[in-house]
Amino acid sequence: MDLQLKDRTVVVTGASSGVGLATAHYLLAEGAKVAACARDAGRLAAAFDQFAWADKNSIYLASCDVTDRQATDAFVAGTLDSFGTVDGLVCNAGRSLMATLDETTDEQFRDEFDLKIFGVLNMVRSARAALAASAQGSVVNVNAILSRQPELRLAATSAARAGLLNLSHSIADDLAGDGTRVNSVLLGLIDTGQWRRRFENSGSGLDFTDWSAEITKDRGVKLGRFGTAEEVAFHILTLLSPLSGYTTGATIDVGGGVGRYV
């Protein structure tokens, strides 16, 4: 199926690994132009070395701290200088803080909200005019099932994710007048570098497959495994596509059946 993304410009934050990198891969394969950012410019460039098959004129890379509005303004300006348009925005920059309430400092709480809330709000504000000028402006916020189903061991991240889900609906309502759609993908347990690092630090005598199977059983993942970054990226591209032109303010769970809410 042609997703009608060829020659469209899509901004992807947090693109040096995991879901962001997989999304960039699929976009380039669809013939889209990709403006990708991460805080570590060297790591970002190294990650994109694998895309030697893609037209180098279809890729713009830059370092950007999405919690800094001046930085997001500069990144969007660089994207417009390179490609002239912004048709899509994937707000993917994020992390999880594995800590209970008592284990989380006030500063860590503020940092989580700064990244989850302002990391999206800054990018949307910086790109809003360009998205409105596009015939098919679309924003996809990469969020988590934690936003609706909090976990005590992820107390600050759960709260920040809930705030982002609420904010995403407000942004969707606000940007609808511009003709820009805003949707969310809610992740469950996805096999990314973050989980690989947790496995390496776990001291478990199991291999990753068996270790992750125990995690999914504990968390109630019905499909009994971690998801992949590619499985998430598929849904992101679907929501970016003009074929989803009548969908806004929606959420898609990619969690293997972990969601317990109605």
GROMACS .gro file of C-alpha atoms in nm:
model
  262
    1MET     CA    1   0.000   0.000   0.000
    2ASP     CA    2   0.122   0.351  -0.084
    3LEU     CA    3   0.101   0.558   0.236
    4GLN     CA    4   0.133   0.879   0.029
    5LEU     CA    5   0.436   0.995   0.227
    6LYS     CA    6   0.674   1.027  -0.067
    7ASP     CA    7   0.850   1.368  -0.072
    8ARG     CA    8   0.676   1.478   0.247
    9THR     CA    9   0.896   1.620   0.522
   10VAL     CA   10   0.866   1.460   0.864
   11VAL     CA   11   1.047   1.574   1.179
   12VAL     CA   12   1.142   1.296   1.422
   13THR     CA   13   1.277   1.369   1.769
   14GLY     CA   14   1.473   1.119   1.976
   15ALA     CA   15   1.582   0.959   1.648
   16SER     CA   16   1.920   0.810   1.739
   17SER     CA   17   1.783   0.473   1.850
   18GLY     CA   18   1.476   0.261   1.917
   19VAL     CA   19   1.137   0.379   1.796
   20GLY     CA   20   1.267   0.707   1.656
   21LEU     CA   21   1.532   0.538   1.445
   22ALA     CA   22   1.290   0.270   1.321
   23THR     CA   23   1.041   0.542   1.227
   24ALA     CA   24   1.308   0.729   1.032
   25HIS     CA   25   1.398   0.406   0.852
   26TYR     CA   26   1.041   0.339   0.744
   27LEU     CA   27   0.990   0.702   0.639
   28LEU     CA   28   1.299   0.698   0.419
   29ALA     CA   29   1.186   0.368   0.268
   30GLU     CA   30   0.855   0.537   0.180
   31GLY     CA   31   1.043   0.815   0.002
   32ALA     CA   32   0.984   1.080   0.268
   33LYS     CA   33   1.232   1.346   0.372
   34VAL     CA   34   1.343   1.309   0.734
   35ALA     CA   35   1.461   1.581   0.972
   36ALA     CA   36   1.593   1.392   1.272
   37CYS     CA   37   1.728   1.517   1.602
   38ALA     CA   38   1.873   1.388   1.927
   39ARG     CA   39   2.080   1.543   2.201
   40ASP     CA   40   2.394   1.353   2.100
   41ALA     CA   41   2.480   1.459   1.744
   42GLY     CA   42   2.761   1.204   1.710
   43ARG     CA   43   2.540   0.913   1.813
   44LEU     CA   44   2.267   1.035   1.578
   45ALA     CA   45   2.505   1.055   1.281
   46ALA     CA   46   2.645   0.709   1.357
   47ALA     CA   47   2.294   0.562   1.375
   48PHE     CA   48   2.203   0.710   1.036
   49ASP     CA   49   2.513   0.560   0.874
   50GLN     CA   50   2.302   0.247   0.820
   51PHE     CA   51   2.087   0.442   0.574
   52ALA     CA   52   2.357   0.474   0.308
   53TRP     CA   53   2.096   0.344   0.060
   54ALA     CA   54   1.883   0.655   0.112
   55ASP     CA   55   1.921   0.983  -0.077
   56LYS     CA   56   2.147   1.195   0.143
   57ASN     CA   57   1.953   1.500   0.029
   58SER     CA   58   1.648   1.355   0.202
   59ILE     CA   59   1.809   1.359   0.548
   60TYR     CA   60   1.872   1.652   0.781
   61LEU     CA   61   2.038   1.576   1.115
   62ALA     CA   62   2.086   1.810   1.408
   63SER     CA   63   2.146   1.810   1.780
   64CYS     CA   64   1.846   1.942   1.970
   65ASP     CA   65   1.739   1.953   2.334
   66VAL     CA   66   1.360   1.950   2.301
   67THR     CA   67   1.318   2.101   2.650
   68ASP     CA   68   1.478   2.422   2.516
   69ARG     CA   69   1.240   2.633   2.304
   70GLN     CA   70   1.523   2.820   2.134
   71ALA     CA   71   1.675   2.487   2.033
   72THR     CA   72   1.347   2.357   1.887
   73ASP     CA   73   1.295   2.684   1.699
   74ALA     CA   74   1.644   2.649   1.551
   75PHE     CA   75   1.587   2.285   1.457
   76VAL     CA   76   1.261   2.362   1.276
   77ALA     CA   77   1.426   2.659   1.102
   78GLY     CA   78   1.705   2.430   0.985
   79THR     CA   79   1.448   2.181   0.857
   80LEU     CA   80   1.271   2.454   0.660
   81ASP     CA   81   1.603   2.575   0.518
   82SER     CA   82   1.679   2.220   0.404
   83PHE     CA   83   1.339   2.107   0.276
   84GLY     CA   84   1.107   2.408   0.267
   85THR     CA   85   0.818   2.237   0.445
   86VAL     CA   86   0.718   2.041   0.753
   87ASP     CA   87   0.435   1.798   0.687
   88GLY     CA   88   0.467   1.573   0.988
   89LEU     CA   89   0.607   1.577   1.340
   90VAL     CA   90   0.686   1.271   1.551
   91CYS     CA   91   0.748   1.366   1.915
   92ASN     CA   92   0.941   1.066   2.037
   93ALA     CA   93   1.209   1.202   2.271
   94GLY     CA   94   1.167   1.039   2.608
   95ARG     CA   95   1.284   0.797   2.874
   96SER     CA   96   1.149   0.612   3.177
   97LEU     CA   97   1.253   0.667   3.538
   98MET     CA   98   1.235   0.339   3.727
   99ALA     CA   99   1.164   0.461   4.080
  100THR     CA  100   0.883   0.460   4.336
  101LEU     CA  101   0.744   0.777   4.493
  102ASP     CA  102   0.981   0.755   4.789
  103GLU     CA  103   1.278   0.693   4.559
  104THR     CA  104   1.205   0.993   4.333
  105THR     CA  105   1.344   1.336   4.416
  106ASP     CA  106   1.158   1.660   4.344
  107GLU     CA  107   1.417   1.743   4.080
  108GLN     CA  108   1.358   1.410   3.906
  109PHE     CA  109   0.982   1.475   3.905
  110ARG     CA  110   1.038   1.816   3.746
  111ASP     CA  111   1.278   1.669   3.490
  112GLU     CA  112   1.022   1.406   3.388
  113PHE     CA  113   0.750   1.666   3.336
  114ASP     CA  114   0.993   1.898   3.159
  115LEU     CA  115   1.083   1.631   2.904
  116LYS     CA  116   0.739   1.473   2.859
  117ILE     CA  117   0.537   1.798   2.852
  118PHE     CA  118   0.768   2.071   2.724
  119GLY     CA  119   0.952   1.828   2.498
  120VAL     CA  120   0.629   1.801   2.301
  121LEU     CA  121   0.490   2.150   2.358
  122ASN     CA  122   0.810   2.319   2.239
  123MET     CA  123   0.824   2.114   1.919
  124VAL     CA  124   0.457   2.173   1.843
  125ARG     CA  125   0.488   2.547   1.900
  126SER     CA  126   0.802   2.567   1.688
  127ALA     CA  127   0.651   2.368   1.400
  128ARG     CA  128   0.289   2.486   1.419
  129ALA     CA  129   0.301   2.747   1.142
  130ALA     CA  130   0.484   2.513   0.906
  131LEU     CA  131   0.242   2.228   0.979
  132ALA     CA  132  -0.054   2.460   0.916
  133ALA     CA  133   0.095   2.555   0.579
  134SER     CA  134   0.105   2.188   0.479
  135ALA     CA  135  -0.190   2.032   0.304
  136GLN     CA  136  -0.158   1.727   0.531
  137GLY     CA  137  -0.008   1.845   0.863
  138SER     CA  138   0.010   1.565   1.119
  139VAL     CA  139   0.159   1.520   1.466
  140VAL     CA  140   0.214   1.186   1.638
  141ASN     CA  141   0.306   1.187   2.006
  142VAL     CA  142   0.481   0.872   2.123
  143ASN     CA  143   0.343   0.811   2.471
  144ALA     CA  144   0.288   0.507   2.691
  145ILE     CA  145   0.008   0.291   2.827
  146LEU     CA  146   0.136   0.417   3.163
  147SER     CA  147  -0.059   0.735   3.084
  148ARG     CA  148  -0.380   0.543   3.157
  149GLN     CA  149  -0.247   0.264   3.373
  150PRO     CA  150   0.017   0.394   3.618
  151GLU     CA  151   0.277   0.177   3.789
  152LEU     CA  152   0.415   0.252   4.134
  153ARG     CA  153   0.769   0.160   4.026
  154LEU     CA  154   0.741   0.427   3.751
  155ALA     CA  155   0.566   0.690   3.960
  156ALA     CA  156   0.701   1.011   3.805
  157THR     CA  157   0.700   0.875   3.451
  158SER     CA  158   0.339   0.754   3.489
  159ALA     CA  159   0.225   1.096   3.608
  160ALA     CA  160   0.411   1.280   3.332
  161ARG     CA  161   0.276   1.041   3.070
  162ALA     CA  162  -0.080   1.103   3.193
  163GLY     CA  163  -0.020   1.475   3.164
  164LEU     CA  164   0.106   1.433   2.808
  165LEU     CA  165  -0.201   1.233   2.707
  166ASN     CA  166  -0.429   1.506   2.838
  167LEU     CA  167  -0.216   1.773   2.669
  168SER     CA  168  -0.222   1.580   2.341
  169HIS     CA  169  -0.602   1.598   2.334
  170SER     CA  170  -0.587   1.974   2.400
  171ILE     CA  171  -0.333   2.019   2.120
  172ALA     CA  172  -0.550   1.811   1.886
  173ASP     CA  173  -0.848   2.036   1.954
  174ASP     CA  174  -0.640   2.350   1.916
  175LEU     CA  175  -0.461   2.253   1.595
  176ALA     CA  176  -0.773   2.117   1.426
  177GLY     CA  177  -0.851   2.472   1.320
  178ASP     CA  178  -0.518   2.476   1.134
  179GLY     CA  179  -0.606   2.154   0.955
  180THR     CA  180  -0.335   1.972   1.152
  181ARG     CA  181  -0.414   1.631   1.301
  182VAL     CA  182  -0.270   1.518   1.638
  183ASN     CA  183  -0.272   1.156   1.753
  184SER     CA  184  -0.089   0.938   2.005
  185VAL     CA  185   0.070   0.596   2.008
  186LEU     CA  186   0.073   0.438   2.354
  187LEU     CA  187   0.357   0.192   2.409
  188GLY     CA  188   0.379  -0.109   2.633
  189LEU     CA  189   0.702  -0.306   2.674
  190ILE     CA  190   0.916  -0.243   2.365
  191ASP     CA  191   1.256  -0.404   2.303
  192THR     CA  192   1.479  -0.096   2.288
  193GLY     CA  193   1.822  -0.004   2.419
  194GLN     CA  194   1.670   0.102   2.750
  195TRP     CA  195   1.542  -0.251   2.821
  196ARG     CA  196   1.865  -0.405   2.695
  197ARG     CA  197   2.058  -0.194   2.947
  198ARG     CA  198   1.823  -0.301   3.226
  199PHE     CA  199   1.884  -0.663   3.129
  200GLU     CA  200   2.261  -0.616   3.131
  201ASN     CA  201   2.242  -0.454   3.475
  202SER     CA  202   2.000  -0.713   3.617
  203GLY     CA  203   2.262  -0.974   3.702
  204SER     CA  204   2.020  -1.239   3.576
  205GLY     CA  205   2.156  -1.576   3.468
  206LEU     CA  206   1.889  -1.594   3.197
  207ASP     CA  207   1.929  -1.494   2.835
  208PHE     CA  208   1.736  -1.189   2.715
  209THR     CA  209   1.449  -1.394   2.567
  210ASP     CA  210   1.380  -1.580   2.891
  211TRP     CA  211   1.440  -1.272   3.106
  212SER     CA  212   1.199  -1.062   2.900
  213ALA     CA  213   0.942  -1.344   2.907
  214GLU     CA  214   0.946  -1.328   3.287
  215ILE     CA  215   0.898  -0.950   3.271
  216THR     CA  216   0.601  -0.979   3.037
  217LYS     CA  217   0.440  -1.245   3.255
  218ASP     CA  218   0.480  -1.022   3.561
  219ARG     CA  219   0.330  -0.725   3.376
  220GLY     CA  220   0.039  -0.920   3.229
  221VAL     CA  221   0.135  -0.887   2.862
  222LYS     CA  222  -0.110  -1.118   2.687
  223LEU     CA  223   0.112  -1.189   2.385
  224GLY     CA  224   0.393  -1.296   2.617
  225ARG     CA  225   0.678  -1.098   2.460
  226PHE     CA  226   0.823  -0.751   2.416
  227GLY     CA  227   0.717  -0.554   2.112
  228THR     CA  228   0.965  -0.424   1.855
  229ALA     CA  229   1.047  -0.070   1.752
  230GLU     CA  230   0.937  -0.159   1.399
  231GLU     CA  231   0.593  -0.262   1.522
  232VAL     CA  232   0.554   0.081   1.679
  233ALA     CA  233   0.691   0.265   1.375
  234PHE     CA  234   0.428   0.102   1.153
  235HIS     CA  235   0.148   0.268   1.351
  236ILE     CA  236   0.329   0.602   1.355
  237LEU     CA  237   0.355   0.601   0.976
  238THR     CA  238  -0.009   0.500   0.945
  239LEU     CA  239  -0.116   0.801   1.153
  240LEU     CA  240   0.115   1.033   0.959
  241SER     CA  241  -0.031   0.915   0.630
  242PRO     CA  242  -0.290   1.131   0.451
  243LEU     CA  243  -0.495   0.811   0.434
  244SER     CA  244  -0.563   0.875   0.806
  245GLY     CA  245  -0.687   1.222   0.719
  246TYR     CA  246  -1.007   1.194   0.924
  247THR     CA  247  -0.835   1.075   1.243
  248THR     CA  248  -0.735   1.320   1.514
  249GLY     CA  249  -0.732   1.311   1.894
  250ALA     CA  250  -0.702   0.931   1.878
  251THR     CA  251  -0.475   0.685   2.057
  252ILE     CA  252  -0.345   0.347   1.946
  253ASP     CA  253  -0.216   0.094   2.200
  254VAL     CA  254   0.093  -0.102   2.099
  255GLY     CA  255   0.132  -0.312   2.410
  256GLY     CA  256   0.063  -0.676   2.337
  257GLY     CA  257  -0.263  -0.665   2.532
  258VAL     CA  258  -0.120  -0.520   2.853
  259GLY     CA  259  -0.390  -0.252   2.879
  260ARG     CA  260  -0.640  -0.326   3.155
  261TYR     CA  261  -0.845  -0.008   3.128
  262VAL     CA  262  -1.176   0.008   2.939
   0.00000   0.00000   0.00000
